[in-house]
Amino acid sequence: MIVLGIESSCDETAAAIVTGERDILANIVRSQIPDHAPYGGVVPEIAARSHLEHLDGIIACAMDKADVSFADLDGVAATAGPGLIGAVMVGLMTGKAIAAVHGKPLIALNHLEGHALSPRLIDAKITFPYLLLLVSGGHCQLVIVEDIGQYRRLGTTIDDAAGEAFDKVAKLLDLGYPGGPAIEAAAARGNASSHRLPRPLKGRAGCDFSFSGLKTAVLHTVESVGDDLDDTARDDIAAAFQAAVGDVMADRVGHAIASYREVRSDGGDLVIAGGVAANQALRARLVSVAAGNGMRLVVPPPALC
């Protein structure tokens, strides 16, 4: 089986050719970071227009790299949501057009399900059920992946997602866009104990997340520093913020593992997916959480996050 996959849910335009044996024959991704950097965040209208301008060429590039034609395809898959509606429509309508013209079935995919299953493309050892921490710009969830199409959500964010918090804090600190890598780089130079920031919901029952109060605390910290907000101060606040997020993640995942043990009494995999999974400091925190619970931590490479 050979499938063309199309992704346009936010600020990256992507096309891939994947086989039924989970071989990725091509994976072409175009980032829109330069398009949105002047605004410090993703502008939906710009994202949609950029997808419209570049998607045809990216699909052609992927098919050329994989050395397949439309006739060789057994199906076309496209992200159908959630995401920026204008951006999603560009990829979905392109997929519909290709499927209709060439008489191929169309698979409309849930963006979050794509994250949930992507680790299985690179690690054959992953078996159901596994525990998923999905952390991206728009989503933050803990899910038991029981099988394809079978998911049990243990917790979600009650306000802002982790990735959105990283971007907003980076903007408060004038560190540039995208916020995740900027915060991580600054935090590596800073002193995490220099500022006391809250750990929202830490220690409470359940697996939900909350990051809006942490963002507000960072804002108040920046305001209190005032004119003394130099590079050292920025690095220290970034380090304190990242440490707070890490503590929250470790606590929430610990609660989720307790629920996970109801369906799998020992072993199993803890999978992190989504853009924030690229943060090395957060990965390091979760490695110890997984190991302490007899689990293996699995993180897809950045190209699949």
Short mmCIF file of C-alpha atoms in Angstrom, two decimals:
data_model
loop_
_atom_site.label_atom_id
_atom_site.label_comp_id
_atom_site.label_asym_id
_atom_site.label_seq_id
_atom_site.Cartn_x
_atom_site.Cartn_y
_atom_site.Cartn_z
CA MET A 1 0.00 0.00 0.00
CA ILE A 2 1.26 3.49 -0.87
CA VAL A 3 -0.41 6.61 0.53
CA LEU A 4 0.15 10.30 -0.10
CA GLY A 5 -0.18 12.25 3.18
CA ILE A 6 -0.87 16.00 3.28
CA GLU A 7 -0.56 18.20 6.39
CA SER A 8 -1.46 21.90 6.59
CA SER A 9 -3.09 22.36 9.99
CA CYS A 10 -0.92 25.25 11.17
CA ASP A 11 2.35 26.82 10.04
CA GLU A 12 4.10 23.96 8.25
CA THR A 13 3.25 22.71 4.78
CA ALA A 14 4.05 19.02 4.39
CA ALA A 15 3.60 16.05 2.08
CA ALA A 16 4.82 12.50 2.60
CA ILE A 17 4.69 9.16 0.85
CA VAL A 18 4.25 6.25 3.28
CA THR A 19 3.85 2.52 2.65
CA GLY A 20 1.79 -0.10 4.42
CA GLU A 21 5.03 -1.41 5.91
CA ARG A 22 5.50 2.02 7.58
CA ASP A 23 8.37 2.98 5.30
CA ILE A 24 8.57 6.74 4.78
CA LEU A 25 9.59 7.07 1.14
CA ALA A 26 9.51 10.86 1.25
CA ASN A 27 8.75 13.51 3.86
CA ILE A 28 8.92 17.11 2.62
CA VAL A 29 8.23 19.85 5.17
CA ARG A 30 8.29 23.61 4.56
CA SER A 31 8.40 25.77 7.66
CA GLN A 32 6.67 29.16 7.68
CA ILE A 33 8.80 30.57 10.51
CA PRO A 34 10.19 33.45 8.39
CA ASP A 35 6.62 34.39 7.37
CA HIS A 36 5.37 34.72 10.95
CA ALA A 37 8.51 35.83 12.81
CA PRO A 38 7.82 39.59 12.36
CA TYR A 39 4.52 39.12 14.24
CA GLY A 40 5.83 36.94 17.07
CA GLY A 41 3.28 34.20 16.38
CA VAL A 42 1.28 32.43 13.70
CA VAL A 43 -1.04 34.67 11.65
CA PRO A 44 -3.84 32.41 10.32
CA GLU A 45 -4.40 34.33 7.07
CA ILE A 46 -0.69 34.31 6.22
CA ALA A 47 -0.50 30.59 7.05
CA ALA A 48 -3.38 29.71 4.70
CA ARG A 49 -2.00 31.79 1.83
CA SER A 50 1.45 30.26 2.25
CA HIS A 51 -0.02 26.73 2.11
CA LEU A 52 -1.92 27.68 -1.03
CA GLU A 53 1.24 29.01 -2.66
CA HIS A 54 3.55 26.10 -1.86
CA LEU A 55 1.53 22.90 -1.36
CA ASP A 56 1.39 21.81 -5.03
CA GLY A 57 5.15 22.05 -5.37
CA ILE A 58 5.76 20.20 -2.10
CA ILE A 59 3.51 17.34 -3.18
CA ALA A 60 5.31 17.14 -6.52
CA CYS A 61 8.66 17.12 -4.72
CA ALA A 62 7.57 14.31 -2.38
CA MET A 63 6.28 12.16 -5.23
CA ASP A 64 9.43 12.78 -7.25
CA LYS A 65 11.64 11.82 -4.31
CA ALA A 66 9.62 8.64 -3.69
CA ASP A 67 9.58 7.91 -7.43
CA VAL A 68 5.82 7.31 -7.54
CA SER A 69 3.02 8.60 -9.73
CA PHE A 70 -0.62 9.29 -8.89
CA ALA A 71 -1.45 5.97 -10.54
CA ASP A 72 0.78 4.19 -8.01
CA LEU A 73 -1.12 5.58 -5.03
CA ASP A 74 -3.64 3.46 -3.14
CA GLY A 75 -5.06 6.43 -1.27
CA VAL A 76 -4.70 10.07 -0.29
CA ALA A 77 -4.71 11.19 3.36
CA ALA A 78 -5.10 14.77 4.54
CA THR A 79 -5.43 16.49 7.90
CA ALA A 80 -9.08 17.46 8.41
CA GLY A 81 -8.67 19.16 11.81
CA PRO A 82 -8.26 20.37 14.43
CA GLY A 83 -6.22 23.36 13.31
CA LEU A 84 -6.49 26.78 11.72
CA ILE A 85 -9.59 26.41 9.56
CA GLY A 86 -8.24 28.26 6.52
CA ALA A 87 -4.98 26.35 6.65
CA VAL A 88 -6.70 22.99 7.10
CA MET A 89 -8.99 23.65 4.12
CA VAL A 90 -6.06 24.17 1.74
CA GLY A 91 -4.60 20.72 2.42
CA LEU A 92 -7.94 18.95 2.65
CA MET A 93 -9.33 20.40 -0.59
CA THR A 94 -6.06 19.60 -2.39
CA GLY A 95 -6.31 16.02 -1.14
CA LYS A 96 -9.96 15.82 -2.21
CA ALA A 97 -9.08 17.08 -5.69
CA ILE A 98 -6.26 14.56 -6.19
CA ALA A 99 -8.42 11.70 -4.89
CA ALA A 100 -11.37 12.67 -7.09
CA VAL A 101 -9.39 13.14 -10.30
CA HIS A 102 -7.43 9.90 -9.93
CA GLY A 103 -10.21 7.77 -8.45
CA LYS A 104 -8.44 7.14 -5.14
CA PRO A 105 -10.00 6.87 -1.67
CA LEU A 106 -9.61 9.91 0.59
CA ILE A 107 -8.71 9.45 4.25
CA ALA A 108 -9.57 12.51 6.35
CA LEU A 109 -7.34 12.42 9.43
CA ASN A 110 -7.57 13.90 12.89
CA HIS A 111 -4.46 15.96 13.54
CA LEU A 112 -4.12 14.65 17.11
CA GLU A 113 -4.50 11.03 16.01
CA GLY A 114 -1.60 11.63 13.63
CA HIS A 115 0.54 12.72 16.58
CA ALA A 116 -0.68 9.77 18.65
CA LEU A 117 0.33 7.18 16.05
CA SER A 118 3.42 8.80 14.51
CA PRO A 119 5.89 7.06 16.89
CA ARG A 120 4.84 3.72 15.39
CA LEU A 121 6.43 4.81 12.11
CA ILE A 122 9.90 4.70 13.62
CA ASP A 123 9.71 2.19 16.49
CA ALA A 124 8.34 -1.29 15.83
CA LYS A 125 8.70 -2.17 19.52
CA ILE A 126 5.77 0.05 20.53
CA THR A 127 2.77 -2.09 21.41
CA PHE A 128 -0.76 -1.18 22.44
CA PRO A 129 -1.73 0.11 24.89
CA TYR A 130 0.76 2.93 25.45
CA LEU A 131 0.58 6.23 27.29
CA LEU A 132 0.80 9.38 25.19
CA LEU A 133 1.76 12.89 26.27
CA LEU A 134 0.71 15.15 23.40
CA VAL A 135 2.29 18.59 23.72
CA SER A 136 2.01 21.08 20.87
CA GLY A 137 1.24 24.72 20.22
CA GLY A 138 -2.50 24.19 20.45
CA HIS A 139 -2.92 21.00 22.44
CA CYS A 140 -1.76 19.44 25.69
CA GLN A 141 -3.27 16.06 26.55
CA LEU A 142 -2.56 12.75 28.26
CA VAL A 143 -4.10 9.83 26.41
CA ILE A 144 -4.05 6.04 26.65
CA VAL A 145 -3.67 4.81 23.06
CA GLU A 146 -5.46 1.46 23.24
CA ASP A 147 -5.43 0.72 19.50
CA ILE A 148 -5.88 2.47 16.17
CA GLY A 149 -9.08 4.45 16.54
CA GLN A 150 -9.37 3.66 20.26
CA TYR A 151 -8.21 6.37 22.67
CA ARG A 152 -8.98 7.22 26.27
CA ARG A 153 -8.26 10.82 27.23
CA LEU A 154 -7.09 11.11 30.82
CA GLY A 155 -6.54 14.85 30.92
CA THR A 156 -6.28 17.98 28.83
CA THR A 157 -5.47 21.65 29.29
CA ILE A 158 -8.23 23.66 30.93
CA ASP A 159 -6.91 26.88 29.40
CA ASP A 160 -3.68 27.25 27.38
CA ALA A 161 -1.45 24.62 25.77
CA ALA A 162 2.20 24.25 26.73
CA GLY A 163 3.47 25.30 23.31
CA GLU A 164 1.33 28.43 23.34
CA ALA A 165 2.74 29.28 26.77
CA PHE A 166 6.30 28.91 25.47
CA ASP A 167 5.55 31.26 22.57
CA LYS A 168 3.87 33.89 24.78
CA VAL A 169 6.63 33.83 27.39
CA ALA A 170 9.26 34.15 24.66
CA LYS A 171 7.37 37.18 23.37
CA LEU A 172 7.24 38.72 26.87
CA LEU A 173 11.01 38.25 27.12
CA ASP A 174 11.61 39.51 23.57
CA LEU A 175 13.46 36.30 22.70
CA GLY A 176 12.05 35.94 19.20
CA TYR A 177 9.94 33.37 17.39
CA PRO A 178 9.42 30.41 17.56
CA GLY A 179 9.27 30.57 21.31
CA GLY A 180 10.06 26.95 22.20
CA PRO A 181 13.65 26.82 20.91
CA ALA A 182 14.28 30.39 22.08
CA ILE A 183 13.18 29.61 25.64
CA GLU A 184 15.22 26.39 25.69
CA ALA A 185 18.37 28.19 24.53
CA ALA A 186 17.94 31.01 27.05
CA ALA A 187 17.11 28.61 29.88
CA ALA A 188 20.35 26.72 29.29
CA ARG A 189 22.21 29.91 30.24
CA GLY A 190 19.97 30.91 33.14
CA ASN A 191 19.48 30.13 36.81
CA ALA A 192 16.16 28.36 37.34
CA SER A 193 16.12 29.13 41.08
CA SER A 194 16.41 32.87 40.55
CA HIS A 195 12.64 33.38 40.48
CA ARG A 196 9.79 31.59 42.23
CA LEU A 197 7.04 30.71 39.79
CA PRO A 198 3.86 28.69 40.43
CA ARG A 199 3.35 25.05 39.43
CA PRO A 200 -0.35 25.08 38.40
CA LEU A 201 -2.32 21.98 39.48
CA LYS A 202 0.81 20.22 40.76
CA GLY A 203 -0.14 17.77 43.50
CA ARG A 204 -3.83 17.86 42.70
CA ALA A 205 -5.82 14.82 41.63
CA GLY A 206 -6.37 14.14 37.94
CA CYS A 207 -4.32 14.66 34.80
CA ASP A 208 -5.44 18.07 33.55
CA PHE A 209 -3.04 20.93 32.77
CA SER A 210 -3.21 24.70 33.27
CA PHE A 211 -0.64 27.21 32.04
CA SER A 212 -2.46 30.56 31.96
CA GLY A 213 -1.59 31.37 35.58
CA LEU A 214 2.06 30.53 34.95
CA LYS A 215 2.10 32.92 31.99
CA THR A 216 0.59 35.65 34.17
CA ALA A 217 3.23 35.02 36.83
CA VAL A 218 5.95 35.45 34.22
CA LEU A 219 4.34 38.71 33.11
CA HIS A 220 4.37 40.02 36.69
CA THR A 221 7.98 38.92 37.08
CA VAL A 222 8.99 40.79 33.92
CA GLU A 223 7.15 43.88 35.14
CA SER A 224 8.87 43.68 38.53
CA VAL A 225 12.31 43.49 36.90
CA GLY A 226 11.43 46.54 34.82
CA ASP A 227 14.35 48.37 33.23
CA ASP A 228 16.78 45.75 34.57
CA LEU A 229 15.51 43.18 32.06
CA ASP A 230 18.86 42.53 30.43
CA ASP A 231 20.07 39.30 28.80
CA THR A 232 20.95 37.74 32.15
CA ALA A 233 17.51 38.49 33.57
CA ARG A 234 15.83 37.09 30.46
CA ASP A 235 17.85 33.88 30.72
CA ASP A 236 17.00 33.48 34.41
CA ILE A 237 13.26 33.99 33.87
CA ALA A 238 13.31 31.57 30.92
CA ALA A 239 15.07 28.97 33.08
CA ALA A 240 12.56 29.44 35.92
CA PHE A 241 9.64 29.13 33.50
CA GLN A 242 10.99 26.00 31.81
CA ALA A 243 11.66 24.39 35.20
CA ALA A 244 8.08 25.12 36.27
CA VAL A 245 6.70 23.53 33.11
CA GLY A 246 8.94 20.51 33.66
CA ASP A 247 7.68 20.08 37.23
CA VAL A 248 4.07 20.29 36.08
CA MET A 249 4.65 17.80 33.26
CA ALA A 250 6.37 15.32 35.57
CA ASP A 251 3.56 15.59 38.13
CA ARG A 252 0.73 15.22 35.62
CA VAL A 253 2.42 12.30 33.84
CA GLY A 254 2.89 10.59 37.20
CA HIS A 255 -0.86 10.78 37.81
CA ALA A 256 -1.53 9.47 34.29
CA ILE A 257 0.75 6.49 34.83
CA ALA A 258 -1.37 5.50 37.83
CA SER A 259 -4.43 5.41 35.54
CA TYR A 260 -2.45 3.63 32.84
CA ARG A 261 -1.63 0.85 35.30
CA GLU A 262 -5.33 -0.02 35.36
CA VAL A 263 -5.04 -1.31 31.77
CA ARG A 264 -1.38 -2.39 31.81
CA SER A 265 -0.02 -3.58 35.12
CA ASP A 266 3.68 -3.32 34.29
CA GLY A 267 6.09 -2.06 31.64
CA GLY A 268 4.75 -0.26 28.60
CA ASP A 269 5.81 2.86 26.76
CA LEU A 270 5.49 6.54 27.55
CA VAL A 271 5.36 8.36 24.23
CA ILE A 272 5.81 12.11 23.80
CA ALA A 273 4.59 13.66 20.56
CA GLY A 274 3.96 17.16 19.23
CA GLY A 275 6.26 20.11 18.68
CA VAL A 276 7.11 20.68 22.36
CA ALA A 277 8.50 17.11 22.46
CA ALA A 278 11.63 18.56 20.86
CA ASN A 279 12.53 20.32 24.14
CA GLN A 280 15.52 18.44 25.55
CA ALA A 281 15.05 19.63 29.13
CA LEU A 282 11.48 18.35 29.25
CA ARG A 283 12.59 15.07 27.71
CA ALA A 284 15.21 14.66 30.42
CA ARG A 285 12.60 15.16 33.16
CA LEU A 286 10.31 12.58 31.62
CA VAL A 287 13.09 10.05 31.10
CA SER A 288 13.45 9.82 34.87
CA VAL A 289 9.67 9.65 35.38
CA ALA A 290 9.38 6.81 32.88
CA ALA A 291 12.35 4.91 34.29
CA GLY A 292 11.05 5.30 37.82
CA ASN A 293 7.84 3.59 36.75
CA GLY A 294 9.46 0.81 34.75
CA MET A 295 8.48 2.34 31.41
CA ARG A 296 10.37 3.14 28.24
CA LEU A 297 10.31 6.73 26.96
CA VAL A 298 9.77 7.02 23.21
CA VAL A 299 10.10 10.33 21.38
CA PRO A 300 9.82 10.60 17.57
CA PRO A 301 12.57 12.52 15.79
CA PRO A 302 11.87 16.26 15.39
CA ALA A 303 10.88 15.76 11.73
CA LEU A 304 7.91 13.66 12.92
CA CYS A 305 6.95 15.92 15.83
#
